mmCIF file of C-alpha atoms and ligand atoms in Angstrom:
data_model
loop_
_atom_site.group_PDB
_atom_site.id
_atom_site.type_symbol
_atom_site.label_atom_id
_atom_site.label_comp_id
_atom_site.label_asym_id
_atom_site.label_seq_id
_atom_site.Cartn_x
_atom_site.Cartn_y
_atom_site.Cartn_z
ATOM 1 C CA MET A 1 -31.025 -75.892 58.279
ATOM 2 C CA PHE A 2 -32.359 -77.416 55.141
ATOM 3 C CA ARG A 3 -35.720 -76.460 53.791
ATOM 4 C CA ILE A 4 -37.983 -78.398 51.522
ATOM 5 C CA ASN A 5 -39.579 -77.401 48.258
ATOM 6 C CA GLU A 6 -42.734 -75.893 49.777
ATOM 7 C CA ASN A 7 -44.588 -76.301 46.519
ATOM 8 C CA TYR A 8 -44.968 -79.995 47.291
ATOM 9 C CA ILE A 9 -46.952 -79.107 50.413
ATOM 10 C CA LYS A 10 -49.401 -77.136 48.326
ATOM 11 C CA LEU A 11 -50.353 -80.232 46.302
ATOM 12 C CA PRO A 12 -53.787 -81.436 47.251
ATOM 13 C CA GLY A 13 -53.824 -85.187 47.984
ATOM 14 C CA SER A 14 -54.583 -87.378 45.028
ATOM 15 C CA TYR A 15 -57.520 -89.182 46.518
ATOM 16 C CA LEU A 16 -59.100 -90.505 43.365
ATOM 17 C CA PHE A 17 -57.587 -93.947 42.981
ATOM 18 C CA SER A 18 -56.946 -94.493 46.694
ATOM 19 C CA THR A 19 -60.565 -93.647 47.500
ATOM 20 C CA ILE A 20 -61.750 -96.004 44.779
ATOM 21 C CA GLY A 21 -59.489 -98.722 46.158
ATOM 22 C CA LYS A 22 -60.792 -98.231 49.695
ATOM 23 C CA LYS A 23 -64.435 -98.261 48.676
ATOM 24 C CA VAL A 24 -63.958 -101.417 46.633
ATOM 25 C CA SER A 25 -62.112 -103.179 49.426
ATOM 26 C CA VAL A 26 -64.740 -102.230 52.034
ATOM 27 C CA TYR A 27 -67.477 -103.529 49.754
ATOM 28 C CA SER A 28 -65.742 -106.771 48.827
ATOM 29 C CA THR A 29 -64.869 -107.534 52.461
ATOM 30 C CA ALA A 30 -68.528 -107.142 53.393
ATOM 31 C CA HIS A 31 -69.679 -109.133 50.328
ATOM 32 C CA PRO A 32 -67.009 -111.762 49.667
ATOM 33 C CA ASP A 33 -69.363 -113.744 47.385
ATOM 34 C CA LYS A 34 -69.796 -110.943 44.860
ATOM 35 C CA LYS A 35 -67.783 -110.842 41.638
ATOM 36 C CA ILE A 36 -66.601 -107.298 41.108
ATOM 37 C CA ILE A 37 -65.776 -106.210 37.547
ATOM 38 C CA ARG A 38 -63.300 -103.375 37.161
ATOM 39 C CA LEU A 39 -63.789 -101.036 34.230
ATOM 40 C CA GLY A 40 -61.948 -98.254 35.979
ATOM 41 C CA ILE A 41 -58.448 -99.314 35.044
ATOM 42 C CA GLY A 42 -56.300 -97.053 32.904
ATOM 43 C CA ASP A 43 -53.859 -99.854 32.294
ATOM 44 C CA VAL A 44 -53.713 -102.403 29.509
ATOM 45 C CA THR A 45 -54.371 -106.062 30.282
ATOM 46 C CA LEU A 46 -53.330 -108.025 27.162
ATOM 47 C CA PRO A 47 -49.779 -109.430 27.176
ATOM 48 C CA LEU A 48 -46.967 -108.200 24.955
ATOM 49 C CA VAL A 49 -47.309 -109.482 21.368
ATOM 50 C CA PRO A 50 -44.909 -112.160 20.029
ATOM 51 C CA ALA A 51 -43.008 -109.715 17.775
ATOM 52 C CA VAL A 52 -42.129 -107.712 20.887
ATOM 53 C CA THR A 53 -41.220 -110.611 23.163
ATOM 54 C CA GLU A 54 -39.027 -112.091 20.404
ATOM 55 C CA ALA A 55 -37.188 -108.781 20.077
ATOM 56 C CA LEU A 56 -36.756 -108.642 23.838
ATOM 57 C CA HIS A 57 -35.325 -112.180 23.969
ATOM 58 C CA GLY A 58 -32.989 -111.439 21.079
ATOM 59 C CA ALA A 59 -31.729 -108.262 22.719
ATOM 60 C CA VAL A 60 -31.214 -110.019 26.061
ATOM 61 C CA ASP A 61 -29.027 -112.603 24.274
ATOM 62 C CA GLU A 62 -27.023 -109.798 22.654
ATOM 63 C CA MET A 63 -26.438 -108.249 26.072
ATOM 64 C CA GLY A 64 -25.125 -111.557 27.373
ATOM 65 C CA ASN A 65 -22.532 -111.847 24.635
ATOM 66 C CA ALA A 66 -19.178 -110.017 24.703
ATOM 67 C CA GLU A 67 -19.334 -109.189 20.975
ATOM 68 C CA THR A 68 -22.765 -107.651 21.063
ATOM 69 C CA PHE A 69 -22.988 -106.282 24.607
ATOM 70 C CA ARG A 70 -23.964 -102.582 24.881
ATOM 71 C CA GLY A 71 -23.415 -100.220 27.760
ATOM 72 C CA TYR A 72 -24.921 -96.750 28.104
ATOM 73 C CA ALA A 73 -27.379 -95.996 25.367
ATOM 74 C CA PRO A 74 -27.044 -92.712 23.479
ATOM 75 C CA ASP A 75 -28.760 -89.988 25.557
ATOM 76 C CA LEU A 76 -31.367 -89.227 22.959
ATOM 77 C CA GLY A 77 -31.996 -92.820 21.890
ATOM 78 C CA TYR A 78 -30.659 -95.377 19.415
ATOM 79 C CA GLU A 79 -30.697 -94.359 15.787
ATOM 80 C CA PHE A 80 -32.543 -97.549 14.744
ATOM 81 C CA LEU A 81 -35.537 -96.629 16.888
ATOM 82 C CA ARG A 82 -35.556 -92.910 16.145
ATOM 83 C CA LYS A 83 -35.478 -93.691 12.444
ATOM 84 C CA ALA A 84 -38.292 -96.267 12.717
ATOM 85 C CA ILE A 85 -40.417 -93.646 14.533
ATOM 86 C CA ALA A 86 -39.634 -90.846 12.077
ATOM 87 C CA ASP A 87 -40.443 -93.090 9.099
ATOM 88 C CA ASN A 88 -43.569 -94.789 10.448
ATOM 89 C CA ASP A 89 -45.216 -92.271 12.730
ATOM 90 C CA TYR A 90 -44.333 -89.120 10.802
ATOM 91 C CA ARG A 91 -43.024 -89.427 7.255
ATOM 92 C CA ALA A 92 -45.630 -92.057 6.394
ATOM 93 C CA ARG A 93 -48.271 -89.463 7.373
ATOM 94 C CA GLY A 94 -46.640 -86.662 5.439
ATOM 95 C CA CYS A 95 -45.102 -85.000 8.504
ATOM 96 C CA ASP A 96 -41.587 -83.814 7.917
ATOM 97 C CA ILE A 97 -40.047 -84.897 11.209
ATOM 98 C CA ASP A 98 -36.421 -85.949 11.326
ATOM 99 C CA ALA A 99 -35.004 -88.803 13.391
ATOM 100 C CA ASP A 100 -32.855 -86.317 15.291
ATOM 101 C CA GLU A 101 -35.897 -84.325 16.362
ATOM 102 C CA ILE A 102 -37.026 -87.368 18.371
ATOM 103 C CA PHE A 103 -35.990 -87.949 21.989
ATOM 104 C CA ILE A 104 -36.450 -91.516 23.270
ATOM 105 C CA SER A 105 -37.502 -91.812 26.905
ATOM 106 C CA ASP A 106 -39.061 -94.176 29.398
ATOM 107 C CA GLY A 107 -42.581 -92.885 28.889
ATOM 108 C CA ALA A 108 -44.884 -89.976 28.303
ATOM 109 C CA LYS A 109 -45.686 -89.422 31.966
ATOM 110 C CA CYS A 110 -42.086 -88.439 32.708
ATOM 111 C CA ASP A 111 -41.808 -86.322 29.596
ATOM 112 C CA THR A 112 -45.083 -84.448 30.041
ATOM 113 C CA GLY A 113 -44.141 -83.929 33.698
ATOM 114 C CA ASN A 114 -40.573 -82.822 33.037
ATOM 115 C CA ILE A 115 -40.986 -80.646 29.965
ATOM 116 C CA GLN A 116 -42.051 -77.634 32.038
ATOM 117 C CA GLU A 117 -38.488 -77.414 33.378
ATOM 118 C CA ILE A 118 -37.235 -75.790 30.202
ATOM 119 C CA PHE A 119 -39.758 -72.952 30.481
ATOM 120 C CA SER A 120 -39.676 -69.864 32.653
ATOM 121 C CA LEU A 121 -41.511 -69.967 35.979
ATOM 122 C CA ASP A 122 -43.634 -66.997 34.998
ATOM 123 C CA ASN A 123 -45.154 -68.754 32.009
ATOM 124 C CA ARG A 124 -48.893 -69.105 32.238
ATOM 125 C CA VAL A 125 -50.241 -72.626 31.788
ATOM 126 C CA ALA A 126 -53.581 -73.628 30.235
ATOM 127 C CA VAL A 127 -55.118 -77.076 30.656
ATOM 128 C CA CYS A 128 -58.338 -78.795 29.745
ATOM 129 C CA ASP A 129 -60.801 -79.517 32.548
ATOM 130 C CA PRO A 130 -61.145 -82.483 33.182
ATOM 131 C CA VAL A 131 -57.486 -83.339 32.701
ATOM 132 C CA TYR A 132 -54.739 -85.960 33.117
ATOM 133 C CA PRO A 133 -53.366 -84.756 36.490
ATOM 134 C CA VAL A 134 -49.651 -84.834 35.576
ATOM 135 C CA TYR A 135 -49.728 -81.569 33.623
ATOM 136 C CA VAL A 136 -51.044 -79.505 36.538
ATOM 137 C CA ASP A 137 -49.228 -81.255 39.369
ATOM 138 C CA SER A 138 -45.813 -80.971 37.725
ATOM 139 C CA ASN A 139 -46.374 -77.236 37.369
ATOM 140 C CA VAL A 140 -47.476 -77.018 41.002
ATOM 141 C CA MET A 141 -44.196 -78.674 42.063
ATOM 142 C CA ALA A 142 -42.297 -76.102 40.036
ATOM 143 C CA GLY A 143 -44.198 -73.206 41.643
ATOM 144 C CA ARG A 144 -45.957 -71.970 38.537
ATOM 145 C CA THR A 145 -49.615 -72.268 39.580
ATOM 146 C CA GLY A 146 -50.316 -69.713 42.332
ATOM 147 C CA THR A 147 -52.659 -70.559 45.188
ATOM 148 C CA TYR A 148 -55.104 -73.415 45.504
ATOM 149 C CA ASP A 149 -58.796 -72.864 45.993
ATOM 150 C CA SER A 150 -59.939 -76.048 47.723
ATOM 151 C CA GLU A 151 -63.595 -75.118 47.275
ATOM 152 C CA ARG A 152 -63.364 -74.845 43.500
ATOM 153 C CA GLU A 153 -60.432 -77.277 43.219
ATOM 154 C CA THR A 154 -58.526 -74.909 40.957
ATOM 155 C CA TRP A 155 -55.232 -72.995 40.993
ATOM 156 C CA SER A 156 -55.270 -69.209 40.729
ATOM 157 C CA ASP A 157 -52.627 -68.983 37.997
ATOM 158 C CA VAL A 158 -53.810 -71.856 35.797
ATOM 159 C CA ILE A 159 -56.166 -71.261 32.907
ATOM 160 C CA TYR A 160 -58.789 -74.003 32.896
ATOM 161 C CA MET A 161 -60.552 -74.767 29.665
ATOM 162 C CA PRO A 162 -63.792 -76.597 30.465
ATOM 163 C CA CYS A 163 -64.593 -79.539 28.226
ATOM 164 C CA THR A 164 -68.215 -80.496 28.657
ATOM 165 C CA ALA A 165 -71.153 -81.745 26.609
ATOM 166 C CA GLU A 166 -71.888 -78.127 25.623
ATOM 167 C CA ASN A 167 -68.664 -77.817 23.608
ATOM 168 C CA ARG A 168 -68.556 -81.516 22.731
ATOM 169 C CA PHE A 169 -65.565 -81.932 25.073
ATOM 170 C CA ALA A 170 -63.348 -79.732 22.897
ATOM 171 C CA PRO A 171 -61.682 -76.816 24.656
ATOM 172 C CA GLU A 172 -62.381 -73.305 23.426
ATOM 173 C CA LEU A 173 -59.629 -70.791 22.720
ATOM 174 C CA PRO A 174 -58.963 -68.731 25.872
ATOM 175 C CA GLY A 175 -60.560 -65.282 25.968
ATOM 176 C CA GLU A 176 -58.560 -62.072 25.591
ATOM 177 C CA SER A 177 -58.315 -61.511 29.354
ATOM 178 C CA ARG A 178 -55.871 -64.363 30.011
ATOM 179 C CA THR A 179 -53.396 -65.509 27.402
ATOM 180 C CA PRO A 180 -51.541 -68.758 28.028
ATOM 181 C CA ASP A 181 -47.872 -69.337 27.220
ATOM 182 C CA LEU A 182 -47.998 -73.123 27.527
ATOM 183 C CA ILE A 183 -51.060 -75.006 26.350
ATOM 184 C CA TYR A 184 -51.464 -78.673 27.260
ATOM 185 C CA LEU A 185 -53.674 -80.592 24.852
ATOM 186 C CA CYS A 186 -54.314 -84.332 24.785
ATOM 187 C CA PHE A 187 -56.204 -85.994 21.927
ATOM 188 C CA PRO A 188 -57.667 -88.577 21.839
ATOM 189 C CA ASN A 189 -58.371 -87.439 25.365
ATOM 190 C CA ASN A 190 -57.985 -89.135 28.701
ATOM 191 C CA PRO A 191 -60.448 -89.101 30.475
ATOM 192 C CA THR A 192 -63.211 -87.975 28.079
ATOM 193 C CA GLY A 193 -62.239 -90.104 25.060
ATOM 194 C CA ALA A 194 -62.977 -87.042 22.899
ATOM 195 C CA THR A 195 -61.049 -86.028 19.816
ATOM 196 C CA ILE A 196 -60.833 -82.896 17.736
ATOM 197 C CA THR A 197 -60.625 -82.675 13.973
ATOM 198 C CA ARG A 198 -57.566 -81.617 12.019
ATOM 199 C CA ALA A 199 -59.285 -78.307 11.281
ATOM 200 C CA GLN A 200 -59.969 -77.698 14.983
ATOM 201 C CA LEU A 201 -56.385 -78.508 15.901
ATOM 202 C CA GLN A 202 -55.236 -76.159 13.164
ATOM 203 C CA GLU A 203 -57.105 -73.352 14.988
ATOM 204 C CA TRP A 204 -55.049 -74.097 18.092
ATOM 205 C CA VAL A 205 -51.816 -74.055 16.116
ATOM 206 C CA ASP A 206 -52.788 -70.742 14.521
ATOM 207 C CA TYR A 207 -53.692 -69.367 17.957
ATOM 208 C CA ALA A 208 -50.358 -70.485 19.441
ATOM 209 C CA GLN A 209 -48.501 -68.907 16.522
ATOM 210 C CA LYS A 210 -50.345 -65.630 16.971
ATOM 211 C CA LYS A 211 -49.853 -65.481 20.760
ATOM 212 C CA GLY A 212 -46.306 -66.833 20.835
ATOM 213 C CA ALA A 213 -47.411 -69.842 22.902
ATOM 214 C CA VAL A 214 -46.203 -73.436 22.836
ATOM 215 C CA ILE A 215 -48.611 -76.351 22.551
ATOM 216 C CA LEU A 216 -47.627 -79.441 24.549
ATOM 217 C CA TYR A 217 -49.487 -82.146 22.659
ATOM 218 C CA ASP A 218 -49.989 -85.510 24.310
ATOM 219 C CA ALA A 219 -50.846 -88.129 21.662
ATOM 220 C CA ALA A 220 -50.568 -91.214 23.880
ATOM 221 C CA TYR A 221 -53.806 -92.643 22.428
ATOM 222 C CA GLU A 222 -52.996 -92.048 18.770
ATOM 223 C CA ALA A 223 -53.251 -95.775 17.941
ATOM 224 C CA TYR A 224 -56.964 -95.768 18.773
ATOM 225 C CA ILE A 225 -57.914 -93.222 16.131
ATOM 226 C CA SER A 226 -60.399 -94.695 13.655
ATOM 227 C CA GLU A 227 -61.881 -91.642 11.964
ATOM 228 C CA GLU A 228 -60.361 -89.961 8.913
ATOM 229 C CA ASP A 229 -60.466 -86.319 9.954
ATOM 230 C CA VAL A 230 -58.857 -86.879 13.357
ATOM 231 C CA PRO A 231 -55.153 -85.973 13.291
ATOM 232 C CA HIS A 232 -52.632 -88.567 14.477
ATOM 233 C CA SER A 233 -49.990 -85.928 15.052
ATOM 234 C CA ILE A 234 -50.083 -82.208 15.625
ATOM 235 C CA TYR A 235 -47.489 -81.902 12.845
ATOM 236 C CA GLU A 236 -50.247 -82.668 10.372
ATOM 237 C CA CYS A 237 -51.201 -79.014 11.000
ATOM 238 C CA GLU A 238 -49.483 -76.255 9.122
ATOM 239 C CA GLY A 239 -47.037 -74.275 11.220
ATOM 240 C CA ALA A 240 -47.009 -76.722 14.121
ATOM 241 C CA LYS A 241 -43.296 -77.353 13.830
ATOM 242 C CA SER A 242 -42.553 -73.873 15.124
ATOM 243 C CA CYS A 243 -45.000 -73.943 18.043
ATOM 244 C CA ALA A 244 -45.636 -77.525 19.232
ATOM 245 C CA ILE A 245 -43.971 -80.342 21.132
ATOM 246 C CA GLU A 246 -45.514 -83.807 20.806
ATOM 247 C CA PHE A 247 -45.456 -86.667 23.339
ATOM 248 C CA ARG A 248 -46.002 -90.302 22.440
ATOM 249 C CA SER A 249 -45.931 -93.501 24.417
ATOM 250 C CA PHE A 250 -45.646 -97.214 23.715
ATOM 251 C CA SER A 251 -47.892 -97.911 26.719
ATOM 252 C CA LYS A 252 -51.375 -97.882 25.251
ATOM 253 C CA ASN A 253 -50.677 -99.002 21.672
ATOM 254 C CA ALA A 254 -48.247 -101.801 22.488
ATOM 255 C CA GLY A 255 -48.813 -102.720 26.141
ATOM 256 C CA PHE A 256 -45.515 -101.235 27.390
ATOM 257 C CA THR A 257 -46.949 -99.841 30.642
ATOM 258 C CA GLY A 258 -44.611 -102.113 32.606
ATOM 259 C CA VAL A 259 -41.822 -102.196 29.999
ATOM 260 C CA ARG A 260 -41.543 -98.374 29.771
ATOM 261 C CA LEU A 261 -40.851 -96.566 26.506
ATOM 262 C CA GLY A 262 -41.968 -93.270 24.997
ATOM 263 C CA PHE A 263 -40.684 -90.339 23.048
ATOM 264 C CA THR A 264 -40.938 -86.596 22.625
ATOM 265 C CA VAL A 265 -40.677 -84.694 19.395
ATOM 266 C CA ILE A 266 -39.173 -81.194 19.418
ATOM 267 C CA PRO A 267 -38.713 -79.792 15.914
ATOM 268 C CA LYS A 268 -35.523 -77.824 15.445
ATOM 269 C CA GLU A 269 -37.382 -74.777 14.208
ATOM 270 C CA LEU A 270 -39.251 -74.400 17.521
ATOM 271 C CA LYS A 271 -37.462 -71.406 19.005
ATOM 272 C CA CYS A 272 -37.701 -68.720 21.639
ATOM 273 C CA GLY A 273 -35.800 -65.824 20.089
ATOM 274 C CA ASP A 274 -32.740 -67.612 18.766
ATOM 275 C CA VAL A 275 -32.700 -70.360 21.405
ATOM 276 C CA SER A 276 -34.020 -73.690 20.171
ATOM 277 C CA LEU A 277 -36.098 -75.722 22.593
ATOM 278 C CA HIS A 278 -34.566 -78.818 20.997
ATOM 279 C CA ALA A 279 -31.175 -77.772 22.327
ATOM 280 C CA LEU A 280 -32.561 -77.122 25.824
ATOM 281 C CA TRP A 281 -34.310 -80.472 26.014
ATOM 282 C CA ALA A 282 -31.203 -82.229 24.647
ATOM 283 C CA ARG A 283 -29.205 -80.579 27.395
ATOM 284 C CA ARG A 284 -31.706 -81.636 30.013
ATOM 285 C CA HIS A 285 -31.840 -85.179 28.687
ATOM 286 C CA GLY A 286 -28.055 -85.399 28.618
ATOM 287 C CA THR A 287 -27.731 -84.165 32.191
ATOM 288 C CA LYS A 288 -30.607 -85.908 33.918
ATOM 289 C CA TYR A 289 -31.373 -89.005 31.874
ATOM 290 C CA ASN A 290 -29.207 -91.870 30.720
ATOM 291 C CA GLY A 291 -31.345 -93.393 28.019
ATOM 292 C CA ALA A 292 -34.002 -96.084 27.791
ATOM 293 C CA PRO A 293 -32.549 -99.623 27.998
ATOM 294 C CA TYR A 294 -31.185 -101.113 24.778
ATOM 295 C CA ILE A 295 -33.395 -104.158 25.251
ATOM 296 C CA VAL A 296 -36.495 -102.003 25.488
ATOM 297 C CA GLN A 297 -35.538 -99.890 22.498
ATOM 298 C CA ARG A 298 -35.200 -103.065 20.422
ATOM 299 C CA ALA A 299 -38.664 -104.058 21.606
ATOM 300 C CA GLY A 300 -39.875 -100.630 20.526
ATOM 301 C CA GLU A 301 -38.323 -101.137 17.101
ATOM 302 C CA ALA A 302 -40.286 -104.404 16.759
ATOM 303 C CA VAL A 303 -43.513 -102.427 17.213
ATOM 304 C CA TYR A 304 -42.803 -101.026 13.733
ATOM 305 C CA SER A 305 -41.994 -104.374 12.085
ATOM 306 C CA GLU A 306 -44.591 -105.860 9.738
ATOM 307 C CA ALA A 307 -45.389 -108.616 12.252
ATOM 308 C CA GLY A 308 -45.501 -106.172 15.150
ATOM 309 C CA LYS A 309 -47.832 -103.807 13.337
ATOM 310 C CA ALA A 310 -50.234 -106.633 12.412
ATOM 311 C CA GLN A 311 -50.269 -108.082 15.920
ATOM 312 C CA LEU A 312 -50.797 -104.717 17.572
ATOM 313 C CA LYS A 313 -53.559 -103.789 15.196
ATOM 314 C CA GLU A 314 -55.409 -106.829 16.502
ATOM 315 C CA GLN A 315 -54.728 -105.867 20.081
ATOM 316 C CA VAL A 316 -56.109 -102.368 19.606
ATOM 317 C CA ALA A 317 -59.098 -103.876 17.761
ATOM 318 C CA TYR A 318 -59.773 -106.121 20.769
ATOM 319 C CA TYR A 319 -59.974 -103.138 23.101
ATOM 320 C CA MET A 320 -62.020 -101.167 20.608
ATOM 321 C CA LYS A 321 -64.517 -104.003 20.363
ATOM 322 C CA ASN A 322 -64.958 -103.618 24.142
ATOM 323 C CA ALA A 323 -65.318 -99.871 23.714
ATOM 324 C CA LYS A 324 -68.009 -100.347 21.117
ATOM 325 C CA TYR A 325 -69.899 -102.783 23.336
ATOM 326 C CA ILE A 326 -69.846 -100.344 26.228
ATOM 327 C CA PHE A 327 -70.795 -97.369 24.074
ATOM 328 C CA ASN A 328 -73.676 -99.075 22.248
ATOM 329 C CA GLY A 329 -74.940 -100.978 25.284
ATOM 330 C CA LEU A 330 -75.179 -97.867 27.434
ATOM 331 C CA LYS A 331 -76.575 -95.746 24.657
ATOM 332 C CA GLU A 332 -79.356 -98.259 24.044
ATOM 333 C CA ALA A 333 -80.054 -98.226 27.768
ATOM 334 C CA GLY A 334 -80.673 -94.489 27.563
ATOM 335 C CA TYR A 335 -77.339 -93.141 28.810
ATOM 336 C CA THR A 336 -75.712 -90.105 27.266
ATOM 337 C CA VAL A 337 -72.330 -91.452 26.174
ATOM 338 C CA SER A 338 -69.320 -90.092 24.300
ATOM 339 C CA GLY A 339 -65.785 -91.161 23.512
ATOM 340 C CA GLY A 340 -65.128 -94.794 22.668
ATOM 341 C CA VAL A 341 -64.783 -94.276 18.907
ATOM 342 C CA ASN A 342 -61.191 -93.042 18.656
ATOM 343 C CA SER A 343 -60.305 -93.935 22.199
ATOM 344 C CA PRO A 344 -60.481 -96.756 24.751
ATOM 345 C CA TYR A 345 -62.377 -94.454 27.140
ATOM 346 C CA ILE A 346 -66.135 -94.068 27.365
ATOM 347 C CA TRP A 347 -67.381 -90.946 29.103
ATOM 348 C CA LEU A 348 -70.943 -90.968 30.251
ATOM 349 C CA LYS A 349 -73.293 -88.505 31.866
ATOM 350 C CA THR A 350 -74.494 -89.798 35.219
ATOM 351 C CA PRO A 351 -78.254 -90.437 35.194
ATOM 352 C CA LYS A 352 -80.769 -88.298 37.076
ATOM 353 C CA GLY A 353 -78.252 -85.618 37.949
ATOM 354 C CA MET A 354 -76.340 -87.876 40.301
ATOM 355 C CA SER A 355 -72.859 -86.740 41.299
ATOM 356 C CA SER A 356 -69.936 -88.735 39.934
ATOM 357 C CA TRP A 357 -69.323 -90.352 43.333
ATOM 358 C CA GLU A 358 -73.029 -91.142 43.899
ATOM 359 C CA PHE A 359 -73.038 -93.013 40.599
ATOM 360 C CA PHE A 360 -69.798 -94.748 41.562
ATOM 361 C CA ASP A 361 -71.380 -96.046 44.796
ATOM 362 C CA CYS A 362 -74.515 -97.070 42.970
ATOM 363 C CA LEU A 363 -72.607 -99.104 40.339
ATOM 364 C CA LEU A 364 -70.391 -100.706 42.963
ATOM 365 C CA GLU A 365 -73.171 -101.651 45.371
ATOM 366 C CA GLN A 366 -75.981 -102.531 43.018
ATOM 367 C CA VAL A 367 -74.199 -104.247 40.113
ATOM 368 C CA ASN A 368 -70.634 -104.689 41.394
ATOM 369 C CA VAL A 369 -69.010 -102.713 38.600
ATOM 370 C CA VAL A 370 -66.136 -100.285 39.248
ATOM 371 C CA GLY A 371 -65.537 -97.209 37.120
ATOM 372 C CA THR A 372 -63.877 -93.831 37.645
ATOM 373 C CA PRO A 373 -65.759 -90.731 38.868
ATOM 374 C CA GLY A 374 -65.302 -87.891 36.394
ATOM 375 C CA SER A 375 -64.990 -85.313 39.175
ATOM 376 C CA GLY A 376 -61.643 -86.896 40.078
ATOM 377 C CA PHE A 377 -60.161 -85.370 36.889
ATOM 378 C CA GLY A 378 -61.303 -81.810 37.539
ATOM 379 C CA PRO A 379 -64.371 -79.761 38.461
ATOM 380 C CA SER A 380 -65.886 -79.938 34.965
ATOM 381 C CA GLY A 381 -65.797 -83.743 35.244
ATOM 382 C CA GLU A 382 -68.521 -83.594 37.911
ATOM 383 C CA GLY A 383 -71.637 -85.392 36.767
ATOM 384 C CA TYR A 384 -69.612 -87.621 34.429
ATOM 385 C CA PHE A 385 -68.130 -91.069 34.738
ATOM 386 C CA ARG A 386 -65.320 -92.911 32.912
ATOM 387 C CA LEU A 387 -65.385 -96.547 31.851
ATOM 388 C CA THR A 388 -62.408 -98.118 30.108
ATOM 389 C CA ALA A 389 -62.181 -100.718 27.369
ATOM 390 C CA PHE A 390 -59.014 -102.294 28.798
ATOM 391 C CA GLY A 391 -60.777 -105.258 30.464
ATOM 392 C CA SER A 392 -61.441 -108.681 28.938
ATOM 393 C CA TYR A 393 -64.293 -108.911 26.436
ATOM 394 C CA GLU A 394 -66.194 -111.345 28.672
ATOM 395 C CA ASN A 395 -66.010 -109.063 31.692
ATOM 396 C CA THR A 396 -66.867 -106.032 29.623
ATOM 397 C CA VAL A 397 -70.011 -107.702 28.272
ATOM 398 C CA GLU A 398 -71.052 -108.857 31.718
ATOM 399 C CA ALA A 399 -70.454 -105.432 33.250
ATOM 400 C CA VAL A 400 -72.475 -103.620 30.601
ATOM 401 C CA ASP A 401 -75.292 -106.123 30.841
ATOM 402 C CA ARG A 402 -75.367 -105.642 34.593
ATOM 403 C CA ILE A 403 -75.387 -101.840 34.304
ATOM 404 C CA ARG A 404 -78.325 -102.171 31.939
ATOM 405 C CA THR A 405 -80.380 -103.815 34.684
ATOM 406 C CA LEU A 406 -80.183 -100.651 36.830
ATOM 407 C CA GLN A 407 -83.440 -98.748 37.076
ATOM 408 C CA PHE A 408 -83.530 -95.005 37.595
HETATM 409 C C1 PLP B 1 -51.327 -93.464 29.841
HETATM 410 C C2 PLP B 1 -51.056 -92.057 29.489
HETATM 411 C C3 PLP B 1 -49.777 -91.647 29.124
HETATM 412 C C4 PLP B 1 -48.664 -92.631 28.989
HETATM 413 O O1 PLP B 1 -47.803 -92.630 30.014
HETATM 414 P P1 PLP B 1 -46.508 -93.568 30.010
HETATM 415 O O2 PLP B 1 -45.644 -92.909 31.018
HETATM 416 O O3 PLP B 1 -45.915 -93.530 28.653
HETATM 417 O O4 PLP B 1 -46.959 -94.943 30.402
HETATM 418 C C5 PLP B 1 -49.569 -90.327 28.797
HETATM 419 N N1 PLP B 1 -50.592 -89.447 28.780
HETATM 420 C C6 PLP B 1 -51.823 -89.813 29.103
HETATM 421 C C7 PLP B 1 -52.909 -88.812 29.035
HETATM 422 C C8 PLP B 1 -52.095 -91.117 29.476
HETATM 423 O O5 PLP B 1 -53.332 -91.468 29.816
#
């Protein structure tokens, strides 16, 4: 008789967004006259920019024409896109990354979830706490995380690196007692909106080099970086090419959440003994993935055109204006806030020692604003709350002004 992968049974339910949905629907059914503003969304809301839609239309026409029709895309992506990425995202920043070290995919969620496949099951994983849930859950599915402690909401074989106000939301290097093999880092961070400086990231690269670990670096929010000393890529750090894999996405910088496009960088010099991880990932890609659609890769190329860059700069600026309004408005109202400067996420300390969910209920019921409880991203998120800048400016202003009327 068949048996299932028991690891899936070990996964605790992901109640965060379903619980939020239920609470909001119960409230709005009871109060149909109230206008609820959602600042909990982790999805973009502005439409694709004209440079992108023009590229999509053009590519669709090519696909409908016998002379220009294309079938299967190359496994690792079209050269035109890989070259545009290497030139614009890396060489322009002084990072020596080659087009053939770039793997085009349908997004960073799949890549950050799948990358663990090329590593041994007995590798020890380290993650930030709070964290984007994909890194942990994909390792649970693979059977790499040990047993779950439902009280503490942690896995026995995962190294959690708390990111709290005390360390300014930057993880500290693990102590000598537990050394990780795979280190997931994400900066600018979801959910905290925090960043680390180039010098701080260099410490992680040096640590990984010394311990023989690999850093899995998620840079999905790179486009939101506004400060000089915040690295856009881990390859700005010396030695990173032999110890780091980088993930990027077109979702947050170009509104591709529904279009789907991303990429992973694996430098050829990143090796385990004499086996290159690039070769393993190429093998995996070739066997299990048949390439992002031609149409979408052309749209991705347009992101790097002069028109595309200008239009997207405005789009990011629109969201960042929201972020600034939230950050300043709440700060003036006496909240302890962080993030929002190099990131579309604002992370705030709940007032009066309220739990994340108590504050959620309070915002929903008293001012009809929806956000995301920090505890949903990990135990160290308790007592924090995430607001996002992905709404409309008008709604953002109204939501912040409403929150400011709350008395504690
Ligand atoms: C949104 C997001 C991504 C992007 O995922 P896609 O699959 O490319 O849409 C990756 N990592 C983090 C932390 C994110 O928040």
